[in-house]
PDB file of C-alpha atoms in Angstrom:
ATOM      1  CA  UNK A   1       0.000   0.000   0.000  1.00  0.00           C
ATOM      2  CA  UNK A   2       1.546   3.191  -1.249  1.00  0.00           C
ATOM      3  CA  UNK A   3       0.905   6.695   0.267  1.00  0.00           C
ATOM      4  CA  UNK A   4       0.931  10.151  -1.326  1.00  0.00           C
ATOM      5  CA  UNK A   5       0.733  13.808   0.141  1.00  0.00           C
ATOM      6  CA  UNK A   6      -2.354  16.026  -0.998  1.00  0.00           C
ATOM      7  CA  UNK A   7      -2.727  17.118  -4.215  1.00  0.00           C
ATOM      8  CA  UNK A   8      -4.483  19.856  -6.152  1.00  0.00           C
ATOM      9  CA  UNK A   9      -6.342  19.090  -8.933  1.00  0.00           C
ATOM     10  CA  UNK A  10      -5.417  20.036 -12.340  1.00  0.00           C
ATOM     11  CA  UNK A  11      -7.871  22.499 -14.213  1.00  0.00           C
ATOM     12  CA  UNK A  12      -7.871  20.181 -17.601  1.00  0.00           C
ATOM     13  CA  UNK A  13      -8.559  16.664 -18.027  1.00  0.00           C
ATOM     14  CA  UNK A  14      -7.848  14.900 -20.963  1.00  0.00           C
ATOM     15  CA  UNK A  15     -10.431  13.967 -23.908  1.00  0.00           C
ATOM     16  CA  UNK A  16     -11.079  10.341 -24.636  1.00  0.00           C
ATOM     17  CA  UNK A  17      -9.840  11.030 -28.441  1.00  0.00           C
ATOM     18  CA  UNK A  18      -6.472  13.063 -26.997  1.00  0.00           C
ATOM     19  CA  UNK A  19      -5.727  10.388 -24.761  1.00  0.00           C
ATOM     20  CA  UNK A  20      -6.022   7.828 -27.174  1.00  0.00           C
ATOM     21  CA  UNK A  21      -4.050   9.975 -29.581  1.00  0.00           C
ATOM     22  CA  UNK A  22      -1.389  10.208 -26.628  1.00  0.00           C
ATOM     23  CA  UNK A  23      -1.200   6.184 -26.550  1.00  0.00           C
ATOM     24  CA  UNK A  24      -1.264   6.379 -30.449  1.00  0.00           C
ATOM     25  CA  UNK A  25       2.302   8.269 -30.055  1.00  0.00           C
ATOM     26  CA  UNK A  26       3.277   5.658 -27.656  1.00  0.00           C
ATOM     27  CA  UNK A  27       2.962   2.925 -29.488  1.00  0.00           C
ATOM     28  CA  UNK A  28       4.798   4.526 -32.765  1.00  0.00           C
ATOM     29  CA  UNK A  29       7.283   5.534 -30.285  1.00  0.00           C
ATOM     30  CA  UNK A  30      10.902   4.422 -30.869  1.00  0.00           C
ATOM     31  CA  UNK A  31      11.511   2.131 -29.110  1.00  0.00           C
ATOM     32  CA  UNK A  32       7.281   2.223 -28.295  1.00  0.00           C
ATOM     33  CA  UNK A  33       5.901   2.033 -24.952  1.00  0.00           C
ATOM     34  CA  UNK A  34       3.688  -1.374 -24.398  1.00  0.00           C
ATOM     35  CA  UNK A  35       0.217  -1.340 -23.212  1.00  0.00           C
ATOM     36  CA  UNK A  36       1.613  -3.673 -20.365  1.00  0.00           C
ATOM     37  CA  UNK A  37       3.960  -0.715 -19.032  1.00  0.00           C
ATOM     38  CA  UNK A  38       0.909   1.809 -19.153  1.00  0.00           C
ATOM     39  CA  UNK A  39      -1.566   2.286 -16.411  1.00  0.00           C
ATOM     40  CA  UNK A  40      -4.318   4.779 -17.012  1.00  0.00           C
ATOM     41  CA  UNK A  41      -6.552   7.895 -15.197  1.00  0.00           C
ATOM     42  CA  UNK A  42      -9.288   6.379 -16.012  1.00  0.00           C
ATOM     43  CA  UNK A  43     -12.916   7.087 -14.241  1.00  0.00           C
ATOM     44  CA  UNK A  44     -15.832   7.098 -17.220  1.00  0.00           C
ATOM     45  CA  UNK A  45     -17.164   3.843 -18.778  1.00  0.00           C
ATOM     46  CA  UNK A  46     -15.488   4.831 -21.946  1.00  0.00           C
ATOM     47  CA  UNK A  47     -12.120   6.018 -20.658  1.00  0.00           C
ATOM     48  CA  UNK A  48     -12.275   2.521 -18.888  1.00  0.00           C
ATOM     49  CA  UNK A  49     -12.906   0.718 -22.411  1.00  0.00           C
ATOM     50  CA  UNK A  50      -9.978   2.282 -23.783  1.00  0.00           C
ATOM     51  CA  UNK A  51      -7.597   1.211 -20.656  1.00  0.00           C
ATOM     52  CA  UNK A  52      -9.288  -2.119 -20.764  1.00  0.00           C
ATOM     53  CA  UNK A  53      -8.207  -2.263 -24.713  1.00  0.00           C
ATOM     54  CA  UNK A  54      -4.648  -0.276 -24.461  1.00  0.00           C
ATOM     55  CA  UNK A  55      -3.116  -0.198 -20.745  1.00  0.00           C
ATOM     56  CA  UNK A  56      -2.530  -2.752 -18.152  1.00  0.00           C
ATOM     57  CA  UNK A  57      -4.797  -1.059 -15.801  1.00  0.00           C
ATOM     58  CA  UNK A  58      -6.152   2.029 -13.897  1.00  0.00           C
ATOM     59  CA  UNK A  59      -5.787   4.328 -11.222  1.00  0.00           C
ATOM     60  CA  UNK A  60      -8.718   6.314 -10.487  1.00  0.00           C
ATOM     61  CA  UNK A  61      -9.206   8.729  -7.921  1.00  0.00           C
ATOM     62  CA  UNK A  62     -11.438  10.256  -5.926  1.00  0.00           C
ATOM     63  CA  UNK A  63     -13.532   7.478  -6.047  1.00  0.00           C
ATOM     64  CA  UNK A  64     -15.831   4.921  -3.805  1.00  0.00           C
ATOM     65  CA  UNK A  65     -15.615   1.198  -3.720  1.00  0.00           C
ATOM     66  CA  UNK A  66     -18.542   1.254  -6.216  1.00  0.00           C
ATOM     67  CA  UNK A  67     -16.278   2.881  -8.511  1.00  0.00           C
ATOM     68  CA  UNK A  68     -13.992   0.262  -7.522  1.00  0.00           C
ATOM     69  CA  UNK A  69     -15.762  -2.474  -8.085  1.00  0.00           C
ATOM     70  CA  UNK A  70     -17.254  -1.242 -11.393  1.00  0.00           C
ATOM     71  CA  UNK A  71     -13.497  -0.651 -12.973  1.00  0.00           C
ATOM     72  CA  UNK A  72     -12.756  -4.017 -11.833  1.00  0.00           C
ATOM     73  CA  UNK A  73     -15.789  -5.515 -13.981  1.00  0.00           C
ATOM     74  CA  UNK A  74     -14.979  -3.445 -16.969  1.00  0.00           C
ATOM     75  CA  UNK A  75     -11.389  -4.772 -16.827  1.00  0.00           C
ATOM     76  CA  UNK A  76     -11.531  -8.185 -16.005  1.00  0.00           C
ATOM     77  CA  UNK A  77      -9.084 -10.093 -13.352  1.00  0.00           C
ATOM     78  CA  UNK A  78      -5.827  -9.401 -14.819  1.00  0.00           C
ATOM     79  CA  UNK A  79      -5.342  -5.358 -15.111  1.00  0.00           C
ATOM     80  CA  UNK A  80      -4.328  -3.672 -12.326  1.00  0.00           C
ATOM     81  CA  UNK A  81      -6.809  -1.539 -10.588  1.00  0.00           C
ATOM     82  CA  UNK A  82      -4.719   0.172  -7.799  1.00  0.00           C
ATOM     83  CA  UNK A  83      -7.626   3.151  -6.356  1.00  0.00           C
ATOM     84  CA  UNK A  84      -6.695   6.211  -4.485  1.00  0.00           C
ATOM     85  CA  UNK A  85      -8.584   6.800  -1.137  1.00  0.00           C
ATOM     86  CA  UNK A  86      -8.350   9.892   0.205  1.00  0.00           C
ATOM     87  CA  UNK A  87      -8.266   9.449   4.670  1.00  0.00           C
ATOM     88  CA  UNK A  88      -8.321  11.973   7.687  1.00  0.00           C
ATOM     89  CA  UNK A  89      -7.229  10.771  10.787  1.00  0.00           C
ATOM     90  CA  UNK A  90      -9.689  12.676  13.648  1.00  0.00           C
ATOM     91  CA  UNK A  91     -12.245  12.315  16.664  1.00  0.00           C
ATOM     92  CA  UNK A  92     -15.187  12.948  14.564  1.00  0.00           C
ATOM     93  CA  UNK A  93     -17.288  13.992  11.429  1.00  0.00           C
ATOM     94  CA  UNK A  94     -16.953  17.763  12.700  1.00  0.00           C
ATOM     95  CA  UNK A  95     -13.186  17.913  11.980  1.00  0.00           C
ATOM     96  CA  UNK A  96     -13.440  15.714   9.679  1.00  0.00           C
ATOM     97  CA  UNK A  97     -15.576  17.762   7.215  1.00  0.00           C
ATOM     98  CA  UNK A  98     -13.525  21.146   8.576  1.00  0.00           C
ATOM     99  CA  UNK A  99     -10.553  19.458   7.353  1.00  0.00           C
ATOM    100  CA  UNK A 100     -11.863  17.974   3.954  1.00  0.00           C
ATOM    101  CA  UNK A 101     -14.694  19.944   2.601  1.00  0.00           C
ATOM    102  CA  UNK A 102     -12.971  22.482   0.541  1.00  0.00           C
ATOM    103  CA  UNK A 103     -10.343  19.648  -0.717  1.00  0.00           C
ATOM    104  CA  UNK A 104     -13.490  18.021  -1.994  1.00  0.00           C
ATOM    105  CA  UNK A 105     -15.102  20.827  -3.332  1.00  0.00           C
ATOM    106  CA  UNK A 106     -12.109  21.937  -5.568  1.00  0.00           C
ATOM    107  CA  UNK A 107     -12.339  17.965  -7.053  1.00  0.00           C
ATOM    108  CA  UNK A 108     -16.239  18.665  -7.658  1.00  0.00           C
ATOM    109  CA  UNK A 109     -15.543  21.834  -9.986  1.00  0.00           C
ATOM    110  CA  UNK A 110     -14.135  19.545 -12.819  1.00  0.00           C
ATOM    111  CA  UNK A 111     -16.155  18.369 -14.799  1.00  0.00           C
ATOM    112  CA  UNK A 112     -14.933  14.793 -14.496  1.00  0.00           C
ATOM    113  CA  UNK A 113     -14.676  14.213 -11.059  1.00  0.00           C
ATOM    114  CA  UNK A 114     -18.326  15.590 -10.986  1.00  0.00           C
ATOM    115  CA  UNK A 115     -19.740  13.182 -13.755  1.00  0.00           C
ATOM    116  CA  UNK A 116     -18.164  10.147 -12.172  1.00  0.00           C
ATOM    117  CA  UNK A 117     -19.825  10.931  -8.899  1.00  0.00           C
ATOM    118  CA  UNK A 118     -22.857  11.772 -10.769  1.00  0.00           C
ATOM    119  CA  UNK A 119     -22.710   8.407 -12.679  1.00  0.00           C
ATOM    120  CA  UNK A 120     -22.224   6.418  -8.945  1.00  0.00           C
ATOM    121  CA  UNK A 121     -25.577   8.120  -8.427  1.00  0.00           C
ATOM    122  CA  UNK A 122     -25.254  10.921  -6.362  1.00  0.00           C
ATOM    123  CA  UNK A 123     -27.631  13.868  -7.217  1.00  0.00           C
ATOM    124  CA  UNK A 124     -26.402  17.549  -8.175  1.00  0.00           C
ATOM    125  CA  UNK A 125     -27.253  18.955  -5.111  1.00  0.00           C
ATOM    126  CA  UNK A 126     -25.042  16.277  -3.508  1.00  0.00           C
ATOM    127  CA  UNK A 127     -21.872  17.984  -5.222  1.00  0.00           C
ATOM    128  CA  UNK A 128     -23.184  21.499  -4.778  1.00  0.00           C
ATOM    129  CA  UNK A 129     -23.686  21.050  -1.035  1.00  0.00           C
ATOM    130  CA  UNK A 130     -20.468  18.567  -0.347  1.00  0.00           C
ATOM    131  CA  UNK A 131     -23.166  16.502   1.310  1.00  0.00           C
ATOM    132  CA  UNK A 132     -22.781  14.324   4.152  1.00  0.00           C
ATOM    133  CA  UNK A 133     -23.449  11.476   2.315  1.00  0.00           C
ATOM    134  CA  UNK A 134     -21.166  12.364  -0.314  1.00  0.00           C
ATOM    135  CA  UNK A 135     -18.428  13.296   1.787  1.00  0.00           C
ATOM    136  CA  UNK A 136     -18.364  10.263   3.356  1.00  0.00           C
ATOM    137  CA  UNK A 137     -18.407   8.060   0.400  1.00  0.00           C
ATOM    138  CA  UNK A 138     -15.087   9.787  -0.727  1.00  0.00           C
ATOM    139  CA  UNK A 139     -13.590  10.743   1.818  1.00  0.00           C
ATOM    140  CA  UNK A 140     -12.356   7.821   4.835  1.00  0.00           C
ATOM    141  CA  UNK A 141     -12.090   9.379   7.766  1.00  0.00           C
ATOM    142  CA  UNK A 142     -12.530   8.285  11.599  1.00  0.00           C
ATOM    143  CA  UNK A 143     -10.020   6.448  13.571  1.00  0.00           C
ATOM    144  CA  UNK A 144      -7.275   3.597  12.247  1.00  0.00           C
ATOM    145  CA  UNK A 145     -10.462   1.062  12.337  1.00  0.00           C
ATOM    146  CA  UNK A 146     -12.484   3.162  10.278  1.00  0.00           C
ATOM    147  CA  UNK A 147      -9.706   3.648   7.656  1.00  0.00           C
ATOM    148  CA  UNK A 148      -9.429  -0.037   7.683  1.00  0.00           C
ATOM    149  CA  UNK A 149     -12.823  -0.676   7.258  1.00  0.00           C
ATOM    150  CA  UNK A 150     -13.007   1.675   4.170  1.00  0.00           C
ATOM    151  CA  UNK A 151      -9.991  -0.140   2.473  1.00  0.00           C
ATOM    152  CA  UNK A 152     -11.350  -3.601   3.423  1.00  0.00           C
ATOM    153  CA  UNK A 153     -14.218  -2.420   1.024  1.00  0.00           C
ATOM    154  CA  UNK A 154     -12.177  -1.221  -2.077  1.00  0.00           C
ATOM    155  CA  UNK A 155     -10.222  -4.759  -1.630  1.00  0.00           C
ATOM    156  CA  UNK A 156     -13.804  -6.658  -1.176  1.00  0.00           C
ATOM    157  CA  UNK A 157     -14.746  -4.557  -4.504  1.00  0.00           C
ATOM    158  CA  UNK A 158     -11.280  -5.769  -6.635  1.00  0.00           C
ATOM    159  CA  UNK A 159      -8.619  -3.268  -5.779  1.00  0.00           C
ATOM    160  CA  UNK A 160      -5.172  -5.098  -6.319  1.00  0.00           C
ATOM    161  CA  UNK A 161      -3.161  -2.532  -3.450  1.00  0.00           C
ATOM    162  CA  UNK A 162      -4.694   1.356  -2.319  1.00  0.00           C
ATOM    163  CA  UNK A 163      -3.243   4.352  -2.668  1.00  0.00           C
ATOM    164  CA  UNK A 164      -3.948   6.517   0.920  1.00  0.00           C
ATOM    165  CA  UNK A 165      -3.554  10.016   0.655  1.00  0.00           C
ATOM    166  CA  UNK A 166      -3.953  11.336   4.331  1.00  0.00           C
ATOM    167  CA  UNK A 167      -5.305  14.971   4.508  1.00  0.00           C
ATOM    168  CA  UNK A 168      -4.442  16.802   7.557  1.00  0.00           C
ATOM    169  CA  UNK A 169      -6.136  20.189   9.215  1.00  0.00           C
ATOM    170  CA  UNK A 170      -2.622  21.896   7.417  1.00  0.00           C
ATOM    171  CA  UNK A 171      -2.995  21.271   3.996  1.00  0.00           C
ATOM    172  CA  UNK A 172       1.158  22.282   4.223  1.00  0.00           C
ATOM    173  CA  UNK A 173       2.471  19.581   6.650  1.00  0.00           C
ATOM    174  CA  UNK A 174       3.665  16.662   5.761  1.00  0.00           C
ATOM    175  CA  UNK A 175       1.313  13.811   7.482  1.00  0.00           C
ATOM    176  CA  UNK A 176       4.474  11.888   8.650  1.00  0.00           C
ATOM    177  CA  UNK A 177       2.652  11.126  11.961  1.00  0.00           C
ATOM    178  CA  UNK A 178      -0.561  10.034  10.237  1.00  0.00           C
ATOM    179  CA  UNK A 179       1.527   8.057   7.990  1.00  0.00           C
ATOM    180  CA  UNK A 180       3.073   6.302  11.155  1.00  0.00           C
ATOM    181  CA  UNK A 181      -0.093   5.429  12.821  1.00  0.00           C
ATOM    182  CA  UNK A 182      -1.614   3.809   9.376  1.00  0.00           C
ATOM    183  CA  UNK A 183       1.765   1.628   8.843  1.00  0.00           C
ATOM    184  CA  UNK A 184       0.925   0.501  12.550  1.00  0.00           C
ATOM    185  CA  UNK A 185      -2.566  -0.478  12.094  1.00  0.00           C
ATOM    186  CA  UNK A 186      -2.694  -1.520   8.698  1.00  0.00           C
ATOM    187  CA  UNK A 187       0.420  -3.982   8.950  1.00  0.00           C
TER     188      UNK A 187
END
């Protein structure tokens, strides 16, 4: 299980037709880049076509274990599908949202972070309001147990190994003691 610091989301996203022109340059590439060595961003049902087609698997992010489970049946057994699941380590829901709210929100703004969500069936006002139920779909957050719990489910729903990015009340520090407690309790 790997670990990343936060990130800010980018303001573009490709196109299905640029990204498949990108892998059309990497396959005409000298020496070309096999679809075994490629792993893709992939969240819509097409976007997971083409990775099922022309990549070795996907790593999608923000997403629930539906999302999991669903890029799992689109790609069959072999790919890799390696999710991202974004954690805060707190007492409670309070801090929680305090802490993770406007990271979410700033996901929600692009337009295919939103559509994914939309397509797990969660309603506009859902991503306009951050709602609870929302939040906590994306978002793990609670104690060691809870985190646990919430990877348990995107292994249950076909994720080969998660990818925790731990979110902290300083979106500057680096979550070194987070990190520590996680390695402890997740083995």
């Amino acid at each position: 299980m790997a670990t990343s610091t936060s990130r800010t989301p980018t303001t573009r996203s490709p196109t299905l037709a640029s990204l498949g022109g990108l892998l059309d340059g990497l396959d005409q590439a000298d020496p070309p880049v096999p679809a075994e060595r490629r792993v893709l961003a992939a969240l819509g049902p097409k976007m997971l076509d083409l990775a099922a087609k022309r990549a070795c698997g996907v790593h999608p992010y923000p997403v629930t274990p539906e999302h999991t489970w669903r890029a799992r049946e689109a790609l069959g057994e072999e790919p890799l599908v390696p999710p991202e699941q974004t954690v805060i380590l707190c007492a409670g829901a309070d801090a929680a949202r305090e802490i993770g709210t406007d990271w979410l929100r700033r996901y929600l703004a692009l337009p295919n972070y939103a559509n994914n969500l939309l397509r797990l069936g969660f309603s506009p006002e859902d991503l306009a309001l951050v709602s609870d139920r929302l939040f906590d779909a994306v978002i793990a957050w609670g104690d060691e147990a809870a985190i646990r719990r919430r990877l348990d489910e995107h292994r249950a729903a076909g994720a080969d190994h998660i990818r925790i990015q731990v979110l902290t009340a300083d979106p500057n520090a680096f979550p070194r003691q987070q990190w520590r407690r996680l390695a402890a309790a997740l083995g």
